[in-house]
Tab-separated table of C-alpha atoms in Angstrom:
chain	number	residue	atom	x	y	z
A	18	SER	CA	0.000	0.000	0.000
A	19	SER	CA	2.906	2.397	0.635
A	20	GLU	CA	3.930	1.879	-2.997
A	21	VAL	CA	0.421	2.854	-4.176
A	22	LEU	CA	0.306	5.930	-1.919
A	23	GLU	CA	3.746	7.012	-3.133
A	24	ALA	CA	2.730	6.592	-6.799
A	25	ILE	CA	-0.364	8.793	-6.259
A	26	GLU	CA	1.677	11.365	-4.284
A	27	ASN	CA	4.138	11.588	-7.203
A	28	VAL	CA	1.288	12.391	-9.598
A	29	ILE	CA	-0.102	15.105	-7.275
A	30	GLN	CA	3.407	16.496	-6.730
A	31	GLY	CA	3.751	16.848	-10.514
A	32	VAL	CA	0.457	18.782	-10.621
A	33	LEU	CA	1.616	21.112	-7.778
A	34	GLN	CA	4.983	21.715	-9.435
A	35	SER	CA	3.268	22.751	-12.677
A	36	LEU	CA	1.009	25.151	-10.741
A	37	ALA	CA	4.020	26.600	-8.886
A	38	GLN	CA	5.670	27.294	-12.261
A	39	LYS	CA	2.396	28.869	-13.480
A	40	LYS	CA	1.988	26.078	-16.051
A	41	ALA	CA	-1.236	24.164	-16.735
A	42	PRO	CA	-0.980	20.705	-15.091
A	43	VAL	CA	-1.055	17.694	-17.417
A	44	LEU	CA	-1.567	13.972	-16.745
A	45	THR	CA	0.204	11.604	-19.147
A	46	VAL	CA	-1.574	8.289	-19.707
A	47	PRO	CA	-0.441	5.373	-21.939
A	48	ASN	CA	-2.567	4.922	-25.058
A	49	ARG	CA	-3.847	1.516	-23.958
A	50	THR	CA	-6.494	1.057	-26.671
A	51	ASP	CA	-4.165	1.669	-29.630
A	52	TRP	CA	-3.150	-1.514	-31.508
A	53	ARG	CA	0.214	0.147	-32.316
A	54	ASN	CA	1.095	-0.083	-28.608
A	55	ILE	CA	0.284	-3.782	-28.429
A	56	GLU	CA	2.564	-6.687	-29.247
A	57	PHE	CA	1.566	-10.322	-29.520
A	58	LYS	CA	3.596	-12.964	-27.711
A	59	ASP	CA	2.707	-16.645	-27.925
A	60	SER	CA	3.417	-17.173	-24.232
A	61	VAL	CA	1.446	-14.169	-22.932
A	62	GLY	CA	-1.022	-13.030	-25.573
A	63	LEU	CA	-1.588	-9.336	-26.234
A	64	GLN	CA	0.641	-7.140	-24.102
A	65	MET	CA	1.561	-3.488	-24.013
A	66	ILE	CA	4.972	-2.562	-25.415
A	67	PRO	CA	7.377	-0.950	-22.918
A	68	ARG	CA	7.764	2.348	-24.793
A	69	CYS	CA	4.217	3.001	-25.901
A	70	THR	CA	2.675	6.214	-27.158
A	71	THR	CA	0.875	8.318	-24.568
A	72	LYS	CA	-1.967	10.809	-24.519
A	73	GLN	CA	-2.053	13.981	-22.455
A	74	ILE	CA	-5.027	14.902	-20.333
A	75	ARG	CA	-4.648	18.654	-20.009
A	76	SER	CA	-6.272	20.903	-17.433
A	77	ASP	CA	-6.285	23.938	-19.770
A	78	CYS	CA	-8.065	22.318	-22.714
A	79	PRO	CA	-11.910	22.422	-22.851
A	80	GLN	CA	-12.061	18.879	-24.325
A	81	SER	CA	-10.072	17.275	-21.499
A	82	ALA	CA	-10.390	19.598	-18.462
A	83	LYS	CA	-13.350	17.655	-17.050
A	84	ARG	CA	-11.552	14.334	-17.478
A	85	PHE	CA	-8.497	15.816	-15.754
A	86	ALA	CA	-10.682	16.848	-12.784
A	87	LEU	CA	-12.391	13.426	-12.636
A	88	MET	CA	-9.023	11.646	-12.636
A	89	LEU	CA	-7.879	13.747	-9.669
A	90	LYS	CA	-11.200	13.099	-7.917
A	91	ILE	CA	-10.874	9.298	-8.357
A	92	LEU	CA	-7.178	9.407	-7.368
A	93	SER	CA	-8.235	11.082	-4.096
A	94	VAL	CA	-10.924	8.395	-3.524
A	95	ILE	CA	-8.327	5.644	-4.128
A	96	TYR	CA	-5.796	7.379	-1.855
A	97	LYS	CA	-8.289	7.504	1.046
A	98	MET	CA	-9.281	3.849	0.538
A	99	VAL	CA	-5.672	2.630	0.506
A	100	GLN	CA	-4.886	4.733	3.609
A	101	SER	CA	-7.884	3.414	5.543
A	102	ASN	CA	-7.600	-0.143	4.101
A	103	THR	CA	-11.181	-0.047	2.775
A	104	TYR	CA	-12.479	-1.257	-0.598
A	105	ALA	CA	-15.153	-0.141	-3.048
A	106	THR	CA	-16.528	-1.416	-6.348
A	107	LYS	CA	-16.445	0.728	-9.481
A	108	ARG	CA	-20.223	0.937	-9.046
A	109	ASP	CA	-19.844	2.322	-5.490
A	110	ILE	CA	-17.507	5.035	-6.804
A	111	TYR	CA	-19.958	5.981	-9.553
A	112	TYR	CA	-22.905	6.172	-7.134
A	113	SER	CA	-20.924	8.331	-4.702
A	114	ASP	CA	-21.526	11.211	-7.175
A	115	THR	CA	-23.582	10.248	-10.228
A	116	LEU	CA	-24.046	13.877	-11.326
A	117	LEU	CA	-20.311	14.501	-11.357
A	118	PHE	CA	-19.331	11.300	-13.188
A	119	GLY	CA	-22.249	11.210	-15.611
A	120	SER	CA	-22.019	7.477	-16.394
A	121	GLN	CA	-20.578	4.217	-15.098
A	122	SER	CA	-18.438	3.751	-18.225
A	123	VAL	CA	-16.612	7.053	-17.505
A	124	VAL	CA	-15.628	5.726	-14.052
A	125	ASP	CA	-14.582	2.342	-15.515
A	126	GLN	CA	-12.349	3.948	-18.144
A	127	ILE	CA	-10.716	6.366	-15.692
A	128	ILE	CA	-9.945	3.572	-13.205
A	129	ASN	CA	-8.304	1.526	-15.998
A	130	ASP	CA	-6.362	4.632	-17.114
A	131	ILE	CA	-5.165	5.234	-13.535
A	132	SER	CA	-4.176	1.571	-13.125
A	133	CYS	CA	-2.233	1.732	-16.393
A	134	MET	CA	-0.664	5.153	-15.617
A	135	LEU	CA	0.545	4.060	-12.152
A	136	LYS	CA	1.447	0.534	-13.397
A	137	ILE	CA	-0.460	-0.900	-10.430
A	138	PRO	CA	-3.152	-3.650	-10.744
A	139	ARG	CA	-6.695	-2.513	-10.050
A	140	ARG	CA	-7.016	-4.763	-6.989
A	141	SER	CA	-4.033	-2.992	-5.347
A	142	LEU	CA	-5.862	0.309	-5.863
A	143	HIS	CA	-8.581	-1.137	-3.548
A	144	VAL	CA	-11.113	-1.017	-6.392
A	145	LEU	CA	-13.144	-4.218	-6.696
A	146	SER	CA	-14.841	-5.387	-9.872
A	147	THR	CA	-18.442	-6.444	-9.648
A	148	THR	CA	-18.482	-10.167	-10.389
A	149	LYS	CA	-20.976	-11.687	-12.804
A	150	GLY	CA	-19.278	-15.022	-13.551
A	151	PHE	CA	-20.264	-18.437	-12.147
A	152	VAL	CA	-18.214	-21.516	-11.260
A	153	ALA	CA	-19.325	-25.105	-10.543
A	154	GLY	CA	-17.897	-28.626	-10.506
A	155	ASN	CA	-14.993	-30.381	-8.843
A	156	LEU	CA	-13.407	-27.519	-6.902
A	157	SER	CA	-13.064	-26.283	-3.337
A	158	TYR	CA	-11.173	-23.287	-1.929
A	159	THR	CA	-11.029	-20.875	0.996
A	160	GLU	CA	-11.931	-17.230	0.433
A	161	GLU	CA	-9.855	-14.365	1.851
A	162	ASP	CA	-12.189	-13.953	4.858
A	163	GLY	CA	-11.909	-17.680	5.726
A	164	THR	CA	-15.206	-18.795	4.111
A	165	LYS	CA	-14.858	-22.343	2.763
A	166	VAL	CA	-16.435	-22.895	-0.635
A	167	ASN	CA	-17.076	-26.425	-1.881
A	168	CYS	CA	-18.477	-26.588	-5.410
A	169	THR	CA	-18.005	-30.391	-5.524
A	170	CYS	CA	-20.901	-31.342	-3.234
A	171	SER	CA	-23.815	-30.398	-5.428
A	172	ALA	CA	-25.012	-28.940	-8.685
A	173	THR	CA	-25.037	-25.540	-6.983
A	174	VAL	CA	-23.629	-22.557	-8.828
A	175	PHE	CA	-21.173	-20.299	-7.003
A	176	THR	CA	-20.410	-16.725	-7.950
A	177	VAL	CA	-16.778	-16.146	-8.919
A	178	PRO	CA	-15.105	-14.576	-5.831
A	179	SER	CA	-14.659	-10.782	-5.884
A	180	ASN	CA	-11.091	-11.163	-4.609
A	181	VAL	CA	-9.622	-13.982	-6.693
A	182	ARG	CA	-6.059	-13.173	-5.625
A	183	GLY	CA	-7.026	-13.731	-1.984
A	184	ILE	CA	-8.413	-17.284	-2.370
A	185	LYS	CA	-6.268	-20.165	-1.132
A	186	ASN	CA	-6.260	-23.924	-0.443
A	187	LEU	CA	-7.554	-24.712	-3.930
A	188	THR	CA	-8.188	-28.441	-4.348
A	189	SER	CA	-9.658	-30.334	-7.283
A	190	HIS	CA	-9.629	-33.760	-8.961
A	191	ALA	CA	-10.842	-32.254	-12.225
A	192	LYS	CA	-9.419	-33.619	-15.461
A	193	PHE	CA	-10.175	-30.414	-17.386
A	194	ILE	CA	-11.805	-26.967	-17.179
A	195	LEU	CA	-14.690	-26.032	-19.469
A	196	ILE	CA	-15.349	-22.336	-20.132
A	197	VAL	CA	-18.928	-21.864	-21.337
A	198	GLU	CA	-19.871	-18.655	-23.126
A	199	LYS	CA	-23.487	-18.329	-21.995
A	200	ASP	CA	-25.326	-18.746	-18.745
A	201	ALA	CA	-28.182	-20.723	-20.386
A	202	THR	CA	-25.793	-23.408	-21.745
A	203	PHE	CA	-23.942	-23.494	-18.414
A	204	GLN	CA	-27.225	-24.104	-16.534
A	205	ARG	CA	-28.259	-26.763	-19.041
A	206	LEU	CA	-25.000	-28.689	-18.534
A	207	LEU	CA	-25.511	-28.444	-14.771
A	208	ASP	CA	-29.061	-29.792	-15.060
A	209	ASP	CA	-27.692	-32.704	-17.123
A	210	ASP	CA	-25.087	-33.337	-14.358
A	211	PHE	CA	-22.405	-33.072	-17.044
A	212	PHE	CA	-19.471	-32.249	-14.754
A	213	SER	CA	-19.665	-35.586	-12.931
A	214	LYS	CA	-20.960	-37.873	-15.708
A	215	VAL	CA	-18.115	-37.659	-18.233
A	216	SER	CA	-15.190	-37.149	-15.870
A	217	PRO	CA	-14.700	-34.708	-13.015
A	218	CYS	CA	-14.278	-31.163	-14.351
A	219	ILE	CA	-14.628	-27.500	-13.394
A	220	MET	CA	-17.113	-25.372	-15.335
A	221	ILE	CA	-16.928	-21.590	-15.570
A	222	THR	CA	-19.035	-19.010	-17.375
A	223	GLY	CA	-18.391	-15.283	-17.685
A	224	ARG	CA	-22.008	-14.990	-18.949
A	225	GLY	CA	-20.868	-13.347	-22.166
A	226	ILE	CA	-17.813	-11.097	-22.258
A	227	PRO	CA	-15.961	-12.100	-19.067
A	228	ASP	CA	-15.334	-9.602	-16.283
A	229	LEU	CA	-11.912	-9.199	-14.714
A	230	ASN	CA	-12.578	-11.619	-11.822
A	231	THR	CA	-13.686	-14.457	-14.121
A	232	ARG	CA	-10.520	-14.016	-16.200
A	233	LEU	CA	-8.390	-13.911	-13.045
A	234	LEU	CA	-10.032	-17.130	-11.788
A	235	VAL	CA	-9.393	-18.984	-15.083
A	236	ARG	CA	-5.743	-17.917	-14.853
A	237	LYS	CA	-5.502	-18.910	-11.162
A	238	LEU	CA	-6.978	-22.372	-11.879
A	239	TRP	CA	-4.501	-22.828	-14.734
A	240	ASP	CA	-1.572	-21.827	-12.475
A	241	SER	CA	-2.821	-24.141	-9.693
A	242	PHE	CA	-3.734	-27.303	-11.612
A	243	GLN	CA	-2.154	-27.111	-15.112
A	244	ILE	CA	-5.018	-29.143	-16.614
A	245	PRO	CA	-6.453	-28.647	-20.125
A	246	ILE	CA	-8.857	-25.713	-20.565
A	247	PHE	CA	-11.524	-25.891	-23.291
A	248	THR	CA	-13.988	-23.258	-24.498
A	249	LEU	CA	-17.575	-23.850	-25.597
A	250	MET	CA	-18.788	-20.844	-27.584
A	251	ASP	CA	-21.427	-19.983	-30.167
A	252	ALA	CA	-20.208	-20.446	-33.753
A	253	ASP	CA	-20.287	-16.722	-34.479
A	254	PRO	CA	-17.815	-13.795	-34.494
A	255	HIS	CA	-18.952	-12.696	-31.015
A	256	GLY	CA	-18.227	-16.164	-29.560
A	257	VAL	CA	-14.773	-16.216	-31.199
A	258	GLU	CA	-14.070	-12.731	-29.793
A	259	ILE	CA	-14.965	-13.867	-26.247
A	260	MET	CA	-12.746	-16.955	-26.550
A	261	CYS	CA	-9.847	-14.735	-27.714
A	262	VAL	CA	-10.302	-12.523	-24.629
A	263	TYR	CA	-9.793	-15.555	-22.333
A	264	LYS	CA	-6.891	-16.912	-24.388
A	265	TYR	CA	-4.996	-13.844	-25.589
A	266	GLY	CA	-6.491	-10.952	-23.594
A	267	SER	CA	-8.028	-7.684	-24.696
A	268	VAL	CA	-6.379	-4.564	-26.063
A	269	SER	CA	-7.768	-2.319	-23.313
A	270	MET	CA	-6.393	-4.546	-20.508
A	271	SER	CA	-3.122	-5.516	-22.264
A	272	PHE	CA	-1.132	-3.779	-19.505
A	273	GLU	CA	-2.296	-6.557	-17.131
A	274	ALA	CA	-1.911	-9.447	-19.600
A	275	HIS	CA	0.444	-11.466	-17.369
A	276	HIS	CA	-2.321	-12.004	-14.760
A	277	LEU	CA	-5.221	-12.483	-17.145
A	278	THR	CA	-4.413	-14.611	-20.192
A	279	VAL	CA	-4.095	-18.378	-20.672
A	280	PRO	CA	-2.620	-18.954	-24.164
A	281	SER	CA	-2.962	-22.755	-23.839
A	282	ILE	CA	-6.798	-22.582	-23.994
A	283	LYS	CA	-8.309	-24.819	-26.714
A	284	TRP	CA	-11.364	-24.207	-28.932
A	285	LEU	CA	-13.635	-27.201	-28.345
A	286	GLY	CA	-16.805	-25.960	-30.019
A	287	LEU	CA	-19.081	-25.008	-31.525
A	288	LEU	CA	-16.841	-25.072	-34.618
A	289	PRO	CA	-18.158	-23.757	-37.949
A	290	SER	CA	-16.995	-27.085	-39.488
A	291	ASP	CA	-19.178	-28.972	-36.949
A	292	LEU	CA	-22.315	-27.483	-38.501
A	293	GLU	CA	-21.530	-29.185	-41.817
A	294	ARG	CA	-20.201	-32.362	-40.210
A	295	LEU	CA	-23.366	-32.827	-38.129
A	296	ASN	CA	-25.686	-31.936	-41.026
A	297	ILE	CA	-27.312	-29.125	-39.118
A	298	CYS	CA	-30.316	-27.944	-41.099
A	299	LYS	CA	-29.654	-24.603	-42.866
A	300	ASP	CA	-32.987	-23.273	-41.547
A	301	ALA	CA	-31.629	-23.561	-37.992
A	302	LEU	CA	-28.698	-21.220	-38.817
A	303	ILE	CA	-28.761	-17.426	-38.596
A	304	PRO	CA	-27.624	-15.164	-41.463
A	305	PHE	CA	-24.767	-12.718	-40.764
A	306	THR	CA	-25.492	-9.052	-40.094
A	307	LYS	CA	-23.187	-6.305	-41.405
A	308	GLN	CA	-21.841	-6.043	-37.852
A	309	ASP	CA	-20.960	-9.777	-37.875
A	310	GLU	CA	-19.080	-9.369	-41.166
A	311	ASN	CA	-17.075	-6.418	-39.812
A	312	LYS	CA	-16.310	-8.186	-36.522
A	313	LEU	CA	-15.121	-11.345	-38.300
A	314	ALA	CA	-12.967	-9.353	-40.751
A	315	SER	CA	-11.345	-7.538	-37.804
A	316	ILE	CA	-10.635	-10.836	-35.950
A	317	GLN	CA	-9.098	-12.381	-39.087
A	318	LYS	CA	-6.553	-9.526	-39.238
A	319	ARG	CA	-5.376	-9.952	-35.636
A	320	PRO	CA	-1.774	-11.066	-35.035
A	321	TYR	CA	-2.696	-14.229	-33.109
A	322	ILE	CA	-4.808	-15.706	-35.931
A	323	ALA	CA	-1.704	-15.979	-38.141
A	324	CYS	CA	-0.165	-18.519	-35.715
A	325	GLN	CA	-3.395	-20.577	-35.526
A	326	PRO	CA	-3.817	-22.100	-39.031
A	327	LEU	CA	-6.694	-24.370	-37.900
A	328	TRP	CA	-8.576	-21.443	-36.385
A	329	LYS	CA	-7.940	-19.475	-39.562
A	330	LYS	CA	-9.577	-22.286	-41.560
A	331	GLU	CA	-12.661	-22.281	-39.302
A	332	LEU	CA	-13.028	-18.507	-39.647
A	333	GLU	CA	-12.785	-18.854	-43.429
A	334	ILE	CA	-15.623	-21.437	-43.345
A	335	MET	CA	-17.701	-18.972	-41.308
A	336	ALA	CA	-16.866	-16.060	-43.647
A	337	ALA	CA	-17.726	-18.093	-46.765
A	338	SER	CA	-21.089	-19.328	-45.438
A	339	LYS	CA	-22.081	-15.968	-43.847
A	340	LEU	CA	-24.078	-18.052	-41.368
A	341	LYS	CA	-23.784	-18.338	-37.598
A	342	ALA	CA	-25.183	-20.691	-34.977
A	343	GLU	CA	-25.807	-20.680	-31.252
A	344	ILE	CA	-24.831	-23.726	-29.162
A	345	GLN	CA	-28.592	-24.343	-28.709
A	346	VAL	CA	-28.747	-25.352	-32.389
A	347	LEU	CA	-27.619	-28.832	-31.247
A	348	THR	CA	-31.033	-29.367	-29.640
A	349	SER	CA	-32.361	-29.698	-33.221
A	350	LEU	CA	-30.595	-33.116	-33.194
A	351	SER	CA	-31.901	-34.108	-29.736
A	352	SER	CA	-32.664	-32.285	-26.485
A	353	ASP	CA	-29.575	-33.575	-24.624
A	354	TYR	CA	-27.266	-33.940	-27.647
A	355	LEU	CA	-24.749	-31.436	-26.240
A	356	SER	CA	-24.092	-33.249	-22.945
A	357	ARG	CA	-24.787	-36.835	-24.068
A	358	VAL	CA	-23.080	-36.976	-27.494
A	359	TYR	CA	-21.315	-33.802	-28.633
A	360	LEU	CA	-19.074	-32.996	-25.646
A	361	PRO	CA	-18.205	-36.610	-24.633
A	362	ASN	CA	-17.175	-37.425	-28.243
A	363	LYS	CA	-15.126	-34.252	-28.594
A	364	LEU	CA	-13.325	-34.851	-25.314
A	365	GLN	CA	-12.705	-38.543	-26.026
A	366	PHE	CA	-11.512	-38.217	-29.620
A	367	GLY	CA	-9.696	-34.872	-29.406
A	368	GLY	CA	-12.050	-32.748	-31.473
A	369	TRP	CA	-10.578	-29.423	-30.389
A	370	LEU	CA	-8.282	-26.844	-31.987
């Protein structure tokens, strides 16, 4: 915490020095959303380059003066929390003055900018992420406050802990981890008792685009158990994008890539080639929108696709057909096809990429 306080004090000292010299104070923040500042490494995924371009948030410029003030406001909130050893969620910070901040996304972006500027993980700034992910299956652990969580006993769903770094005593006999894109598919697999029928496994869902805690948990489980991790996504550009976030990270959080990515993650399904292989009726598929076409074209250009020839092939199948499918399309074959046939066969015969 002394390191965090010192980093914030250095920023404020810079502001005071500028004022003393009758200059307009400026905050310099790395350009974390610019692809030119990102490099791709097989072992880490997308990470920020050491000497990246920066943007200036000036106090004397009408376009950025408000943002400058909001950054100082949030820095003061963080400083007080670190001093008093208290925590708050990004939502708490927003609701402390909704009129001032204007929207939740403004608070989210500023906190990420501060984390990147100070080179300090968000958790160390005493800012908690609201968790939306779920975990179930063969896993038990102790939370930071001593609460014992045992997912193994039942088909109960547990919320991903809000302090993943603080959990300890992780134990599991799981043979693999299955990341499921959507909550509905996750619940369906639970109802079918999938995680104990095939072989013991851990199931996780970020319920769409994963939040920080869900990504941290996937990484922590990988570090702890070193077992295979598979993804089960819709066969559409959005599903591929979500899988890439787990595997290679996101541009906006590339400064924290080392804690968040698991490049060994495998694509289990739903593969575009599966739709043909399983003779899925064309009427059950959904035509691409313009947005889908643009999203897919952007994914195909990304640096990590070049080193995944099999993925590249699947994306080409998707681009050529201009059709997408949700995992639920498998129910057109039979109601429990996913848990009874599709997943067991894939896992047994190595049908992943």
